[in-house]
Short mmCIF file of C-alpha atoms (C1' of nucleotides) in Angstrom, two decimals:
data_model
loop_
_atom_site.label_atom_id
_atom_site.label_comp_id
_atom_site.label_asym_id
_atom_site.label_seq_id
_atom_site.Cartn_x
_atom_site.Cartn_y
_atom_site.Cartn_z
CA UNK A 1 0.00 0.00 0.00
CA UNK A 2 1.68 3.09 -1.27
CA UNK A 3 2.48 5.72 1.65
CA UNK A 4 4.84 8.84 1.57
CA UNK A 5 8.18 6.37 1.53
CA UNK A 6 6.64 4.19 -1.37
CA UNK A 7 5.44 7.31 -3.44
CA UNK A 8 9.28 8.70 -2.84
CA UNK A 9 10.91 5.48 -4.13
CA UNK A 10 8.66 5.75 -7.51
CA UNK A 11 9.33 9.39 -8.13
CA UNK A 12 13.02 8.75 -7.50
CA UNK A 13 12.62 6.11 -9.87
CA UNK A 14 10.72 8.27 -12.59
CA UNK A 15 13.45 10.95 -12.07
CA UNK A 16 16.05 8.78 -13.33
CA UNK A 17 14.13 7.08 -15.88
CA UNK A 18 11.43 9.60 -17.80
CA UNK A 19 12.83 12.72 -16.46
CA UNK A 20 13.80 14.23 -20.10
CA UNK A 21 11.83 11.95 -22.12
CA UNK A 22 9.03 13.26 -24.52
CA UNK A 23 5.68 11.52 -24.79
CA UNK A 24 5.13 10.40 -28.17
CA UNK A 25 1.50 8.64 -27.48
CA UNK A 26 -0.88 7.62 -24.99
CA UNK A 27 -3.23 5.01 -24.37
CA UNK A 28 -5.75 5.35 -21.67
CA UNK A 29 -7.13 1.06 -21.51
CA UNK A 30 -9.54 2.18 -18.59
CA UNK A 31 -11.69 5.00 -18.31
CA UNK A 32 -11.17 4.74 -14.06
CA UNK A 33 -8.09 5.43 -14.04
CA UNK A 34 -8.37 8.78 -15.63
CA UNK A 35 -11.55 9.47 -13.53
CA UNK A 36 -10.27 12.96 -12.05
CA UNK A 37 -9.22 14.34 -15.15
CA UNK A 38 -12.65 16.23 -16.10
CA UNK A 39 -12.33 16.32 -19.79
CA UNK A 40 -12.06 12.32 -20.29
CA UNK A 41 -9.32 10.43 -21.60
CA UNK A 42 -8.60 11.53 -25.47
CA UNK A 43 -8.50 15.27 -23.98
CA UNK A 44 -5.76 13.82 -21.50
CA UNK A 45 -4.00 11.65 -24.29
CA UNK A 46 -3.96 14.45 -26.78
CA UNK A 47 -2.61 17.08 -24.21
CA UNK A 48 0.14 14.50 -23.34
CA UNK A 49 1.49 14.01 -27.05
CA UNK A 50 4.51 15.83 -26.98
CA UNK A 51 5.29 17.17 -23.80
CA UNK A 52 8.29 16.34 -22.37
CA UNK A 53 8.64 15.31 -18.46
CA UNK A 54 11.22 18.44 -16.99
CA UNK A 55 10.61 17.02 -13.17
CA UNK A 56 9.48 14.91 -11.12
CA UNK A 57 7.87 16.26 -7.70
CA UNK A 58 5.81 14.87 -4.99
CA UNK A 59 3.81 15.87 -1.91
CA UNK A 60 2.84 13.72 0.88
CA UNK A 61 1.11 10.51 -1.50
CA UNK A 62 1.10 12.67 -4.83
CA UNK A 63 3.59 12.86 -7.14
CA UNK A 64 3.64 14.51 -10.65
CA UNK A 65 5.53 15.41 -13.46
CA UNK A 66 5.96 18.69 -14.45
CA UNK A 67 5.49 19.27 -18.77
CA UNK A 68 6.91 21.46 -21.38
CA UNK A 69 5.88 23.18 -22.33
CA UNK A 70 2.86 23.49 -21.74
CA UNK A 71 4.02 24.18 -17.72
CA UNK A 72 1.40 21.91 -16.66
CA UNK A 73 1.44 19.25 -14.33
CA UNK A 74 0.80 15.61 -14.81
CA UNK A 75 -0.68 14.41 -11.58
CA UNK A 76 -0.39 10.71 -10.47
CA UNK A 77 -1.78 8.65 -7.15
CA UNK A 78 -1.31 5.45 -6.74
CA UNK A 79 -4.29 4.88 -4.56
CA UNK A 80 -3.67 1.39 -2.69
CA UNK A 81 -2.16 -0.40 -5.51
CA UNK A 82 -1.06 2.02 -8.11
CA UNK A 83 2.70 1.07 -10.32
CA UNK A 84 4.34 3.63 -12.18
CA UNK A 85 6.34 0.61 -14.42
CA UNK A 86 9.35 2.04 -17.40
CA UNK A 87 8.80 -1.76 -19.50
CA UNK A 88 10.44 -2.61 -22.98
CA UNK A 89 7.32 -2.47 -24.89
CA UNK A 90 7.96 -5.68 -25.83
CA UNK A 91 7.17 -6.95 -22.49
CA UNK A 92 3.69 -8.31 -22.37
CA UNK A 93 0.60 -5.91 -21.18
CA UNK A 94 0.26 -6.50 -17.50
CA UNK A 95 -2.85 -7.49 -16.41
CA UNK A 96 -4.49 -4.80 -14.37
CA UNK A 97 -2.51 -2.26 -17.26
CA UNK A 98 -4.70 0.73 -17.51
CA UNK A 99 -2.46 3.57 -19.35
CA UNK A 100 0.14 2.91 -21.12
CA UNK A 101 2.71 6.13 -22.74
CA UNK A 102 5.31 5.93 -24.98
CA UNK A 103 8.36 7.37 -24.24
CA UNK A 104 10.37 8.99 -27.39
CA UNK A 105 13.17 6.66 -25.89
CA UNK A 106 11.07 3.79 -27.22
CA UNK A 107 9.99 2.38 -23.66
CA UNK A 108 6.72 2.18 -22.26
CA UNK A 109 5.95 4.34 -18.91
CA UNK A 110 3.09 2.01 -17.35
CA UNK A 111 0.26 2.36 -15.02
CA UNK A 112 -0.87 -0.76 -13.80
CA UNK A 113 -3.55 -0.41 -10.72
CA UNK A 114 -5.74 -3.23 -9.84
CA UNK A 115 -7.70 -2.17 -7.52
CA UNK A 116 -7.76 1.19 -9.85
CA UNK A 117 -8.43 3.86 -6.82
CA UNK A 118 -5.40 5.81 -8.58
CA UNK A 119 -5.01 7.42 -11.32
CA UNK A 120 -3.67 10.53 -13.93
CA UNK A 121 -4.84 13.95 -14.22
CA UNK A 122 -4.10 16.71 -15.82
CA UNK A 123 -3.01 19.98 -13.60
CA UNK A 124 -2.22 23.50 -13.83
CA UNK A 125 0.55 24.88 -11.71
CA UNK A 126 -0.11 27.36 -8.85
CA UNK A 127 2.20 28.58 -6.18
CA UNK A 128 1.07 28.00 -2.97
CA UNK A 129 3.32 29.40 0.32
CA UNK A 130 6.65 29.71 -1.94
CA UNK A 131 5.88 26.29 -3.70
CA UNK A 132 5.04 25.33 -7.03
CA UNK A 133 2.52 22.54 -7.16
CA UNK A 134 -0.26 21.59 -9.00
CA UNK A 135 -3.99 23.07 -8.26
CA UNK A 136 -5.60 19.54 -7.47
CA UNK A 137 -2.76 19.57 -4.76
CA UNK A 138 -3.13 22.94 -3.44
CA UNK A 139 -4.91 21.59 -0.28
CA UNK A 140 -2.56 18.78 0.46
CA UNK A 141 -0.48 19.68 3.65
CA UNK A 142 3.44 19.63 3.70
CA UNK A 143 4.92 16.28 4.36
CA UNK A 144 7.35 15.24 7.44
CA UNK A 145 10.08 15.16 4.80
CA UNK A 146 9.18 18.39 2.94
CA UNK A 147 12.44 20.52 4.08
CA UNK A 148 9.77 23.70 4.70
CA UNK A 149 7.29 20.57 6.85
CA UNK A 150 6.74 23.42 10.52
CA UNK A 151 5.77 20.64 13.03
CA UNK A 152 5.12 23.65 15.50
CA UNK A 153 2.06 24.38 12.82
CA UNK A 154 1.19 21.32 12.67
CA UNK A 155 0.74 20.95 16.54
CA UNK A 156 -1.14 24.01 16.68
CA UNK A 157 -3.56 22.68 14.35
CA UNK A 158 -3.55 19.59 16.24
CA UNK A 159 -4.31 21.07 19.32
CA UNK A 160 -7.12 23.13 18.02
CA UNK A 161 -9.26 19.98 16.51
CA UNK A 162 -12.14 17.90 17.97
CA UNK A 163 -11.03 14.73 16.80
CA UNK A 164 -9.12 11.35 17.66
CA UNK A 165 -5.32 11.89 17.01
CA UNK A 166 -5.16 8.41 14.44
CA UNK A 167 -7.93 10.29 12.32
CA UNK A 168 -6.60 13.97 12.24
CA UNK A 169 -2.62 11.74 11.57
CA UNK A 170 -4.87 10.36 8.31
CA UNK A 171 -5.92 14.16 7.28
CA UNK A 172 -3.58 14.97 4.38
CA UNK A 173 -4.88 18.37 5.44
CA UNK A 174 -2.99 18.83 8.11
CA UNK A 175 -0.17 16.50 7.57
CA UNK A 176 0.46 14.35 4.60
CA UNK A 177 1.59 11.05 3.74
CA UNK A 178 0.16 9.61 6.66
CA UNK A 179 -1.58 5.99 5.89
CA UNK A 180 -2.86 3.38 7.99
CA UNK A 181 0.69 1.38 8.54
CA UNK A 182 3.09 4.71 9.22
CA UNK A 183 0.06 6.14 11.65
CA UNK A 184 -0.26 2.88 13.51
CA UNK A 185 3.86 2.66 13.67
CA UNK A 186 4.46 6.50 14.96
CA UNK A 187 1.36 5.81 17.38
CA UNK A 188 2.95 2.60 18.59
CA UNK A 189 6.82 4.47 18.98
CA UNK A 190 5.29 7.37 20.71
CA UNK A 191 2.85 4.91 22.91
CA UNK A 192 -0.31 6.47 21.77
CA UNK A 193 -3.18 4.92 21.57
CA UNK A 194 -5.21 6.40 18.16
CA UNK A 195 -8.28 7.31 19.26
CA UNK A 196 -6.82 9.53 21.77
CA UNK A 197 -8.20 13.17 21.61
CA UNK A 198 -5.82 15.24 19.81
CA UNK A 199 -6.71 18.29 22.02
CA UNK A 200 -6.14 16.29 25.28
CA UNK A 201 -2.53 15.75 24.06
CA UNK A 202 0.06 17.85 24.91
CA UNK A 203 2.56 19.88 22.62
CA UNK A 204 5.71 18.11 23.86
CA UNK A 205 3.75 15.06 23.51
CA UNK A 206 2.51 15.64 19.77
CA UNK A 207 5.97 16.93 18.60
CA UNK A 208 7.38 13.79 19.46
CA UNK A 209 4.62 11.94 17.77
CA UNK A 210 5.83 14.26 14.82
CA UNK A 211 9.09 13.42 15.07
CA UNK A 212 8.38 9.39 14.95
CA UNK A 213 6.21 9.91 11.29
CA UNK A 214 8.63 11.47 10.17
CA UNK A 215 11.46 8.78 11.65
CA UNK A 216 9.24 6.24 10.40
CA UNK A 217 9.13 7.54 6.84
CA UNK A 218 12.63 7.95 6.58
CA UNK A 219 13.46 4.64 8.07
CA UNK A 220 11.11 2.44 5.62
CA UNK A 221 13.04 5.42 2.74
CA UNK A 222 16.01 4.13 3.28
CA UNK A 223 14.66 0.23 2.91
CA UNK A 224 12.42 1.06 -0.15
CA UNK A 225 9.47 0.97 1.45
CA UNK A 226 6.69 -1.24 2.67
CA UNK A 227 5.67 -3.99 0.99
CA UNK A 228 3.14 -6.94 1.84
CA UNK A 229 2.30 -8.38 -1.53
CA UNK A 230 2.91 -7.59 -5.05
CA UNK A 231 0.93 -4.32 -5.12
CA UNK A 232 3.40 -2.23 -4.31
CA UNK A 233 6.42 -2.07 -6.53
CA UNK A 234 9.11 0.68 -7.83
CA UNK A 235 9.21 1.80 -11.73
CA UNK A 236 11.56 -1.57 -12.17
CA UNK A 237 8.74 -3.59 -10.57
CA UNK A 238 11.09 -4.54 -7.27
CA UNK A 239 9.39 -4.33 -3.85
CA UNK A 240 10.19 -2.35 -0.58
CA UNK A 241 11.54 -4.44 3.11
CA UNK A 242 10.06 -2.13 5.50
CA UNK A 243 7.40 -4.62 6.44
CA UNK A 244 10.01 -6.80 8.60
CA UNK A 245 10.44 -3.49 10.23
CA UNK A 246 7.15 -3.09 11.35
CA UNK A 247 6.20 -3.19 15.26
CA UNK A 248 2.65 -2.45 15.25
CA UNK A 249 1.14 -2.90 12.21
CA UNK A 250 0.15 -6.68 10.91
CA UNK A 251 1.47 -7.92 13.87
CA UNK A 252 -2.04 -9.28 16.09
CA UNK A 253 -1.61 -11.56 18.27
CA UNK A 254 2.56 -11.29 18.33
CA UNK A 255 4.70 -9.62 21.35
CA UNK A 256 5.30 -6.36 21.54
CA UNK A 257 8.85 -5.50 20.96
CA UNK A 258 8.84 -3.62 24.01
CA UNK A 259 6.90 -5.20 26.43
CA UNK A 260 5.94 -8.74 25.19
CA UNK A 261 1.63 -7.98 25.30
CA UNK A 262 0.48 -9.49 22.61
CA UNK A 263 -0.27 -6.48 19.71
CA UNK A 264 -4.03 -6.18 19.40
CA UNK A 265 -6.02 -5.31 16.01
CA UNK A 266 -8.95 -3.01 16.32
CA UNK A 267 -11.73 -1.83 14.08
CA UNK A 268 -11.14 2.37 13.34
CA UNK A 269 -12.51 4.24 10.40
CA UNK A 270 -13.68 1.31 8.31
CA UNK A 271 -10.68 -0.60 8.61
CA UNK A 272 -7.93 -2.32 11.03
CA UNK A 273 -5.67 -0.60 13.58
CA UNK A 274 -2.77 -2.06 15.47
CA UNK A 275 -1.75 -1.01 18.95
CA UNK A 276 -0.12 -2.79 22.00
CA UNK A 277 -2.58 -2.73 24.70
CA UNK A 278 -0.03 -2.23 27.75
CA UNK A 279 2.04 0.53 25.92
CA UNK A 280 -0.59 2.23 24.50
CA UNK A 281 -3.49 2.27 26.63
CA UNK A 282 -7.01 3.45 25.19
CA UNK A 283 -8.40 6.92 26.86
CA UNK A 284 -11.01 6.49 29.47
CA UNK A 285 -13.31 8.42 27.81
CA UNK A 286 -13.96 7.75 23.73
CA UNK A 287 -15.89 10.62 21.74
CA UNK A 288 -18.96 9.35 19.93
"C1'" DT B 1 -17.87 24.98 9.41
"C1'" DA B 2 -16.12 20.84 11.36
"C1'" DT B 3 -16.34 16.14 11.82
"C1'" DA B 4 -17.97 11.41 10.72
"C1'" DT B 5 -19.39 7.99 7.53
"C1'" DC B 6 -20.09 6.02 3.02
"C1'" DT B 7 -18.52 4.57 -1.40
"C1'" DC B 8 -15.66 3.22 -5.06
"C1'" DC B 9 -12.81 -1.25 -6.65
"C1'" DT B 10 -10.50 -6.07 -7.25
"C1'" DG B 11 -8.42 -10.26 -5.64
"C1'" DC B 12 -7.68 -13.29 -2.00
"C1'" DG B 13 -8.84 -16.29 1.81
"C1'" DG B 14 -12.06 -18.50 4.83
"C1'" DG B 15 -16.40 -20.72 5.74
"C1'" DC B 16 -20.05 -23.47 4.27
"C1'" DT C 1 -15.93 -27.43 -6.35
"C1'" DG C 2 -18.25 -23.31 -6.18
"C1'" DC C 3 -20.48 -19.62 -4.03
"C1'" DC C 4 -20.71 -15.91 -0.73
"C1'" DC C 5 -18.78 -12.75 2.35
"C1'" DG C 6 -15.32 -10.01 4.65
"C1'" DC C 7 -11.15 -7.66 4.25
"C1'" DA C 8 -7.58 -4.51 2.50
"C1'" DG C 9 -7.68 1.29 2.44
"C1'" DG C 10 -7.00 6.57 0.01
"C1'" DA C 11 -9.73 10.18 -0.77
"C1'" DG C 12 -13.76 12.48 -2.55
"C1'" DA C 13 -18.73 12.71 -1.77
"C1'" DT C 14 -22.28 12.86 1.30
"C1'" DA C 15 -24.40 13.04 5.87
"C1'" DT C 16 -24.67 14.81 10.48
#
DNA sequence: TATATCTCCTGCGGGC
DNA sequence: TGCCCGCAGGAGATAT
């Protein structure tokens, strides 16, 4: 599942392969996957034919590539199982393909999503607080590994919301990046429990909750991210090792690193969270 | 306005 | 063997 880490790996990857590279042709095979962009998919394709990729940029899960020259953006998410792949065109169509560009290089740059909750879009570029990003990113906070990322702001904001700390760590509002396995692993290193309320924490506290996401992130970086299957792969279709990092997350039923209690699994916003139950104890009083 | 919940989607695994 | 159901979860839409 791509986070902040796994959307770094495949920009680094796209800046050393496409960065340069004009688009000679695309081919959208799935109408999904170029749901956001308004104007359908042979506006997209057509506005893509001959722009060449001058950067590749991300922010918290987004990542695009900046074109001339139009100076437009081509925005990308991954969703949960979203693969930028560079493939010899002679390589066979992957299964869950679902737009496929060719590269004036002669090699295919490849989005393959099967679950297909990514996609492309088309962007203009704003600034925004000194930063050049695309408008359908405008409202996406900085990142823990943005070099301008103000934690201090970030705890303000914190401090100032009615809501459980796991939930507002999952608002790429107020910090981005954040999924379900890097908020359960900064929750479990700062002995958190999620559903604590963010206003009941204090600053100190929250700034060194800060400080895990973004050791987190830069730990599972420097592996190549977190990978559990085959859904997650970089642009030369290898996977990440972060997941044999992992303390909280996936782990039910196994010790806690720390103490030994065995890691419990909880239901939270539609879906799983993982949390030891002597480390990080739940508040006594739950909203809702 | 702020916060919570629903929905989209596909493949896999478990239960019957 | 085959069918059904739950699960995985990012983010926009919708509800409260």
């Amino acid at each position: 599942m791509p986070e902040l880490p796994e959307v770094e790996v495949v920009r680094r990857g796209l800046d050393a392969h496409v960065v340069g590279r004009t688009i000679d042709s695309v081919e959208v095979l799935h109408p999904r996957a170029v749901r956001r962009h308004l104007l359908g998919s042979v506006d997209l394709a057509q506005r893509l034919e001959r722009q060449t990729i001058a950067a590749a940029e991300r922010r918290g899960k987004y990542l695009w590539l900046v074109l001339e020259p139009s100076a437009t953006a081509l925005v990308v998410h991954l969703g949960m199982s979203g693969q930028m792949l560079v493939q010899d065109p002679a390589v066979p169509d992957e299964k869950h393909l679902r737009i496929r560009a060719r590269l004036d290089s002669g090699t295919d740059l490849r989005f393959v999503d099967q679950r297909t909750f990514g996609g492309w879009a088309l962007a203009d570029l704003v600034t925004v607080d000194g930063t050049e990003l695309p408008d359908s990113v405008a409202h996406i906070a900085r990142d823990p590994l943005d070099p301008r990322f103000d934690p201090a702001a970030v705890v303000k904001v914190l401090r100032g919301k009615q809501t459980e700390i796991k939930r507002a760590l999952l608002d790429q509002t107020v910090v981005s990046g954040v999924g379900n396995i890097y908020a359960d692993e900064a929750l479990w290193r700062a002995e958190i429990h999620g559903n604590r309320p963010t206003d009941k924490l204090s600053a100190p506290k929250l700034h060194r909750l800060l400080g895990h996401v973004g050791d987190v992130m830069r730990e599972a970086l420097d592996q190549g991210g977190t990978s559990f299957d085959a859904l997650y792969v970089n642009v030369n279709g290898q996977s990440g090792y972060f997941d044999r990092s992992l303390n909280a997350y996936g782990q039910e039923n196994l010790p806690c690193r720390r103490c030994g209690a065995p890691i419990r699994r909880e239901k939270f916003m539609n879906r799983s969270s993982y949390s030891c139950p002597r480390c990080q104890p739940r508040p006594r009083l739950v909203r809702g």
